Coordinates of C-alpha atoms and ligand atoms in Angstrom, one line a residue:
M1 CA -18.2 9.5 50.5
T2 CA -21.7 10.1 49.2
M3 CA -22.2 10.6 45.5
A4 CA -24.8 12.9 43.9
R5 CA -28.1 11.4 42.7
V6 CA -28.1 11.4 38.9
I7 CA -30.9 13.3 37.2
D8 CA -32.1 11.0 34.4
G9 CA -32.9 13.3 31.6
K10 CA -33.6 10.4 29.2
A11 CA -36.4 9.0 31.5
I12 CA -37.8 12.5 32.2
A13 CA -37.8 13.3 28.5
G14 CA -39.6 10.0 27.8
D15 CA -42.3 11.0 30.3
L16 CA -42.7 14.4 28.6
R17 CA -42.9 12.8 25.1
R18 CA -45.7 10.5 26.4
R19 CA -47.6 13.5 27.7
V20 CA -47.2 15.3 24.4
Q21 CA -48.4 12.1 22.6
G22 CA -51.5 12.1 24.8
A23 CA -52.1 15.8 24.1
V24 CA -51.8 15.2 20.3
E25 CA -54.3 12.3 20.5
Q26 CA -56.7 14.6 22.5
L27 CA -56.4 17.4 19.9
K28 CA -57.1 14.9 17.1
A29 CA -60.1 13.4 18.9
D30 CA -61.6 16.7 20.2
H31 CA -60.8 19.2 17.5
S32 CA -59.6 17.2 14.4
V33 CA -56.3 19.0 14.7
T34 CA -52.9 17.3 14.0
P35 CA -50.1 19.6 14.9
G36 CA -47.3 19.9 12.3
L37 CA -43.7 20.8 12.6
A38 CA -41.5 22.0 9.7
V39 CA -37.8 21.7 10.1
V40 CA -35.5 23.5 7.7
L41 CA -31.9 22.4 7.1
V42 CA -29.5 24.5 5.0
G43 CA -26.3 22.8 3.9
D44 CA -25.0 19.5 5.1
N45 CA -23.4 20.1 8.6
P46 CA -23.2 16.5 9.9
A47 CA -24.2 17.3 13.5
S48 CA -27.2 19.4 12.1
R49 CA -28.2 16.5 9.9
V50 CA -28.4 14.2 12.9
Y51 CA -30.4 16.7 15.0
V52 CA -32.8 17.3 12.1
A53 CA -33.3 13.5 11.6
N54 CA -34.0 13.0 15.3
K55 CA -36.4 15.9 15.4
A56 CA -38.3 14.5 12.4
R57 CA -38.4 11.0 13.8
Q58 CA -39.6 12.0 17.3
T59 CA -42.2 14.4 15.8
A60 CA -43.7 11.5 13.8
E61 CA -43.5 9.2 16.9
V62 CA -45.8 11.4 19.0
G63 CA -48.3 11.4 16.1
M64 CA -47.6 14.9 14.7
K65 CA -47.0 15.8 11.1
S66 CA -43.3 16.3 10.2
F67 CA -42.2 18.4 7.2
E68 CA -38.5 18.5 6.3
H69 CA -37.1 21.1 3.9
R70 CA -33.5 21.0 2.7
L71 CA -31.7 23.8 0.9
P72 CA -28.2 23.6 -0.5
A73 CA -25.2 25.1 1.4
S74 CA -25.1 27.7 -1.4
A75 CA -28.7 28.9 -0.8
S76 CA -29.2 32.6 -0.6
E77 CA -30.8 34.5 2.3
A78 CA -33.6 35.5 -0.1
E79 CA -34.3 31.8 -0.9
L80 CA -34.5 30.9 2.7
L81 CA -36.7 33.9 3.5
A82 CA -39.0 32.8 0.7
L83 CA -39.3 29.3 2.2
V84 CA -39.9 30.7 5.7
N85 CA -42.7 32.9 4.3
R86 CA -44.3 30.0 2.6
L87 CA -44.3 28.0 5.9
N88 CA -45.6 31.1 7.7
G89 CA -48.7 30.9 5.5
D90 CA -49.1 27.1 5.4
P91 CA -52.1 26.2 7.6
E92 CA -50.7 22.6 8.1
V93 CA -47.6 24.0 9.7
D94 CA -47.8 25.0 13.4
G95 CA -44.1 25.1 14.2
I96 CA -41.1 26.3 12.2
L97 CA -37.6 25.5 13.1
V98 CA -34.6 26.7 11.1
Q99 CA -31.6 24.5 12.2
L100 CA -28.6 26.6 13.2
P101 CA -25.9 27.3 12.4
L102 CA -26.6 28.8 9.0
P103 CA -24.1 29.2 6.2
K104 CA -22.2 32.5 6.5
Q105 CA -24.0 34.3 3.6
I106 CA -27.3 34.1 5.5
G107 CA -28.0 36.3 8.5
S108 CA -29.5 34.1 11.3
E109 CA -31.1 37.0 13.0
T110 CA -32.9 38.1 9.8
V111 CA -34.2 34.6 9.2
I112 CA -35.3 34.0 12.8
N113 CA -37.1 37.3 13.0
A114 CA -38.9 36.5 9.7
I115 CA -40.6 33.4 11.3
N116 CA -44.2 34.1 12.4
P117 CA -43.6 34.5 16.2
D118 CA -46.6 32.3 16.9
K119 CA -44.9 29.5 14.9
D120 CA -41.5 30.1 16.4
V121 CA -41.1 26.9 18.3
D122 CA -37.4 27.5 19.0
G123 CA -38.5 30.7 20.9
F124 CA -35.6 32.7 19.4
H125 CA -37.7 35.4 17.8
V126 CA -37.2 38.8 19.4
I127 CA -41.0 39.0 20.1
N128 CA -40.8 35.7 22.1
A129 CA -37.7 36.9 23.9
G130 CA -39.6 40.1 24.8
R131 CA -42.7 38.2 25.8
L132 CA -40.6 35.9 28.1
A133 CA -38.8 38.9 29.6
T134 CA -42.0 40.7 30.4
G135 CA -43.8 37.6 31.7
Q136 CA -46.3 37.2 28.8
D137 CA -47.3 33.9 27.4
A138 CA -44.4 33.0 25.0
L139 CA -42.9 30.2 23.0
V140 CA -39.8 29.7 25.2
P141 CA -36.5 28.2 23.9
C142 CA -36.4 24.4 24.4
T143 CA -33.1 23.8 26.1
P144 CA -33.8 26.3 28.9
V145 CA -37.3 24.9 29.5
G146 CA -35.7 21.4 29.7
C147 CA -33.3 22.7 32.3
V148 CA -36.0 24.1 34.5
V149 CA -38.1 20.9 34.2
L150 CA -35.1 18.9 35.3
A151 CA -34.4 21.2 38.2
K152 CA -38.1 21.1 39.4
T153 CA -38.2 17.4 39.1
V154 CA -35.7 17.1 41.9
L155 CA -36.3 20.4 43.8
G156 CA -40.0 20.8 43.5
K157 CA -40.4 24.6 43.9
L158 CA -37.5 26.9 43.1
D159 CA -38.9 29.7 45.3
G160 CA -36.1 31.7 47.0
L161 CA -33.3 29.5 45.9
E162 CA -29.9 31.0 44.9
A163 CA -29.6 30.1 41.2
V164 CA -26.4 30.8 39.3
V165 CA -26.4 30.5 35.5
V166 CA -22.9 30.4 33.9
G167 CA -23.3 31.7 30.3
R168 CA -25.4 34.5 28.8
S169 CA -26.2 33.4 25.3
N170 CA -29.6 34.2 23.8
I171 CA -30.1 30.5 23.2
V172 CA -29.5 29.2 26.7
G173 CA -28.1 31.5 29.4
K174 CA -30.5 34.5 29.2
P175 CA -33.7 32.6 28.7
V176 CA -32.9 30.1 31.4
A177 CA -32.2 33.0 33.8
Q178 CA -35.6 34.6 32.8
L179 CA -37.4 31.3 33.5
L180 CA -35.7 30.9 36.9
L181 CA -36.7 34.4 37.8
Q182 CA -40.3 33.5 36.9
E183 CA -39.9 30.6 39.3
N184 CA -39.0 33.1 42.0
A185 CA -35.3 32.0 42.3
T186 CA -32.7 34.7 43.1
V187 CA -30.7 34.6 39.9
T188 CA -27.1 35.5 39.1
I189 CA -25.8 35.4 35.6
A190 CA -22.1 34.8 35.3
H191 CA -20.0 35.0 32.1
S192 CA -16.5 35.3 30.8
R193 CA -15.9 38.6 32.5
T194 CA -17.2 37.5 35.9
R195 CA -14.6 38.0 38.7
D196 CA -13.9 35.0 40.9
L197 CA -16.3 32.6 39.1
S198 CA -15.7 29.8 41.5
A199 CA -16.9 31.9 44.5
V200 CA -20.0 33.0 42.6
C201 CA -20.8 29.4 41.8
R202 CA -20.3 28.4 45.4
R203 CA -23.3 30.5 46.3
A204 CA -25.6 28.4 44.2
D205 CA -28.3 26.0 45.5
L206 CA -28.9 25.5 41.7
L207 CA -26.1 25.8 39.2
I208 CA -26.8 25.8 35.5
A209 CA -23.7 25.6 33.3
A210 CA -24.1 26.7 29.7
V211 CA -20.6 27.7 28.8
G212 CA -19.2 25.4 26.0
R213 CA -15.9 24.8 28.0
P214 CA -15.2 21.1 28.7
R215 CA -15.2 20.3 32.5
L216 CA -14.8 24.0 33.5
V217 CA -16.8 23.7 36.7
K218 CA -15.0 21.7 39.5
G219 CA -16.3 20.1 42.6
D220 CA -14.8 22.7 44.9
W221 CA -16.8 25.4 43.0
L222 CA -20.0 23.9 44.5
K223 CA -22.0 24.3 47.7
P224 CA -22.3 20.8 49.2
G225 CA -25.7 19.4 48.1
A226 CA -26.2 21.8 45.2
T227 CA -28.3 20.8 42.2
V228 CA -26.2 20.9 39.0
I229 CA -27.7 21.1 35.5
D230 CA -25.0 20.7 32.9
V231 CA -26.0 22.0 29.4
G232 CA -22.6 21.7 27.8
I233 CA -22.0 19.4 24.9
N234 CA -18.3 19.4 24.2
R235 CA -16.5 17.0 21.8
I236 CA -13.0 16.2 23.1
E237 CA -10.3 13.7 22.3
E238 CA -9.2 11.5 25.2
N239 CA -6.9 8.5 25.1
G240 CA -7.1 8.7 21.3
K241 CA -10.9 8.4 21.3
G242 CA -13.5 11.1 20.7
R243 CA -16.1 11.6 23.5
I244 CA -18.6 14.1 24.6
V245 CA -18.3 15.9 28.0
G246 CA -20.2 18.6 29.7
D247 CA -19.2 22.0 31.1
C248 CA -18.8 20.4 34.6
D249 CA -16.1 18.0 35.7
Y250 CA -18.7 15.2 36.3
E251 CA -16.7 12.9 38.5
D252 CA -15.4 15.7 40.7
C253 CA -18.8 17.6 40.9
A254 CA -20.7 14.4 41.7
R255 CA -18.7 14.1 44.9
V256 CA -20.1 17.4 46.2
A257 CA -23.4 18.0 44.4
G258 CA -26.8 16.7 45.7
H259 CA -28.1 16.0 42.2
I260 CA -26.4 16.3 38.8
T261 CA -27.3 15.8 35.2
P262 CA -25.0 13.4 33.2
V263 CA -23.6 14.3 29.7
P264 CA -24.9 12.7 27.6
G265 CA -28.3 11.7 28.9
G266 CA -29.2 14.8 30.9
V267 CA -30.3 18.1 29.3
G268 CA -29.7 16.8 25.7
P269 CA -32.8 14.5 25.5
M270 CA -35.0 17.2 27.1
T271 CA -34.5 19.6 24.2
I272 CA -36.4 17.7 21.5
A273 CA -39.1 16.7 24.0
C274 CA -39.6 20.4 24.8
L275 CA -39.7 21.2 21.1
L276 CA -42.5 18.8 20.6
A277 CA -44.4 20.3 23.6
N278 CA -43.8 23.8 22.1
T279 CA -45.3 22.6 18.8
V280 CA -48.5 21.4 20.6
K281 CA -48.6 24.7 22.4
A282 CA -48.3 26.7 19.2
A283 CA -51.0 24.6 17.5
C284 CA -53.4 25.3 20.4
L285 CA -52.6 29.0 20.8
R286 CA -53.0 29.7 17.0
R287 CA -56.5 28.2 17.2
G288 CA -57.5 29.7 20.6
L289 CA -57.6 26.2 22.2
A290 CA -56.6 25.5 25.8
V291 CA -53.1 23.9 25.9
P292 CA -53.4 20.4 27.3
Q293 CA -51.2 19.9 30.4
Ligands
LIG1 P1 -22.3 30.4 23.6 O1 -23.2 31.1 22.8 O2 -20.9 30.1 23.1 O3 -22.2 31.1 25.0 C1 -21.3 30.7 26.0 C2 -21.4 31.6 27.2 O4 -20.4 31.2 28.2 C3 -21.1 33.1 26.9 O5 -22.0 33.9 27.6 C4 -19.6 33.3 27.5 O6 -19.4 34.5 28.0 C5 -19.6 32.2 28.6 N1 -18.2 31.8 28.8 C6 -17.4 31.3 27.9 N2 -16.2 31.0 28.6 C7 -16.4 31.2 29.9 C8 -15.5 31.1 31.0 N3 -14.3 30.6 30.9 N4 -16.0 31.5 32.2 C9 -17.3 31.9 32.3 N5 -18.1 32.1 31.3 C10 -17.7 31.7 30.1 O7 -22.8 28.9 23.9 P2 -24.3 28.4 24.1 O8 -25.0 28.3 22.7 O9 -25.0 29.1 25.2 O10 -24.0 26.9 24.5 C11 -23.3 26.6 25.7 C12 -23.1 25.1 25.8 O11 -24.3 24.4 25.8 C13 -22.3 24.5 24.6 O12 -21.5 23.4 25.0 C14 -23.4 24.0 23.7 O13 -23.0 22.9 22.9 C15 -24.4 23.5 24.7 N6 -25.8 23.4 24.2 C16 -26.5 22.3 24.5 C17 -27.8 22.2 24.1 C18 -28.6 20.9 24.4 O14 -28.3 20.2 25.3 N7 -29.5 20.6 23.6 C19 -28.4 23.2 23.4 C20 -27.7 24.4 23.2 C21 -26.4 24.5 23.6 P3 -19.4 35.9 27.2 O15 -20.8 36.2 26.9 O16 -18.7 36.9 28.1 O17 -18.6 35.6 26.0

């Protein structure tokens, strides 16, 4: 039995980071511009702390300025909005990222929409969602961009492909569907109310699973040879040990798929690499410079 080829997200993310590093060097040399990314962490969620530390480290590694801001878990919405406003006005800051989730006394939507859309490197601001939906130049959410980069790495053009996205969140499902549409795929968005989900998935040349349900997608849900991009990061207990699995049953799907992303090591590493690329893009757009490719 043939097994799917593994899409090496770690290696592809490494290539992207090297390209970002080259772009940063070019911006410094040609325009004396060093892009800066500010990351804001409210409270002490352990997973968020790890994400923020990784973002800060990788930002510095590609030669950009990294600013870290921490507020206590008890911080008020007004305090966070005041910080966001300060960063909006700070000329050294090109990208602002407020790490989610936020403590419950703070409205995430209010905070996200207070970020200057041109510094919104997470791409969650309603203006950037609107720009993406209408095909205008936008800062696009990082994980969806990463998914499309991975898919294009193995498929080249996505023109005319049947793409099925399982999940319709504002963070992954909806923006990835918009990007696939821009790539001229025929896009179906499935969700928890979809009837006969397995039959819908079997139509897919390209399946993107962003559900948050461990191993939901099985091998017999796939068209033979399909490309599978698994966004899921699910912590489970197995044989008394904690481990991370995706939204696809990897072993089972790998027997049917043509290409598949592993979890971890697939979509995950692409997210921060795309965040760094977005920060360079924001730095260029704000100054009217061409974005290095
Ligand atoms: P989310 O906001 O919880 O959205 C999940 C989506 O899946 C919803 O649209 C939901 O449908 C749908 N869904 C839930 N159960 C379903 C089922 N049984 N059948 C079909 N659809 C179902 O999650 P998210 O933020 O998009 O994240 C999805 C997954 O990706 C999570 O595991 C998350 O950890 C991971 N993630 C990874 C990265 C990364 O790799 N860097 C980044 C972000 C997220 P309804 O809309 O009908 O409720």
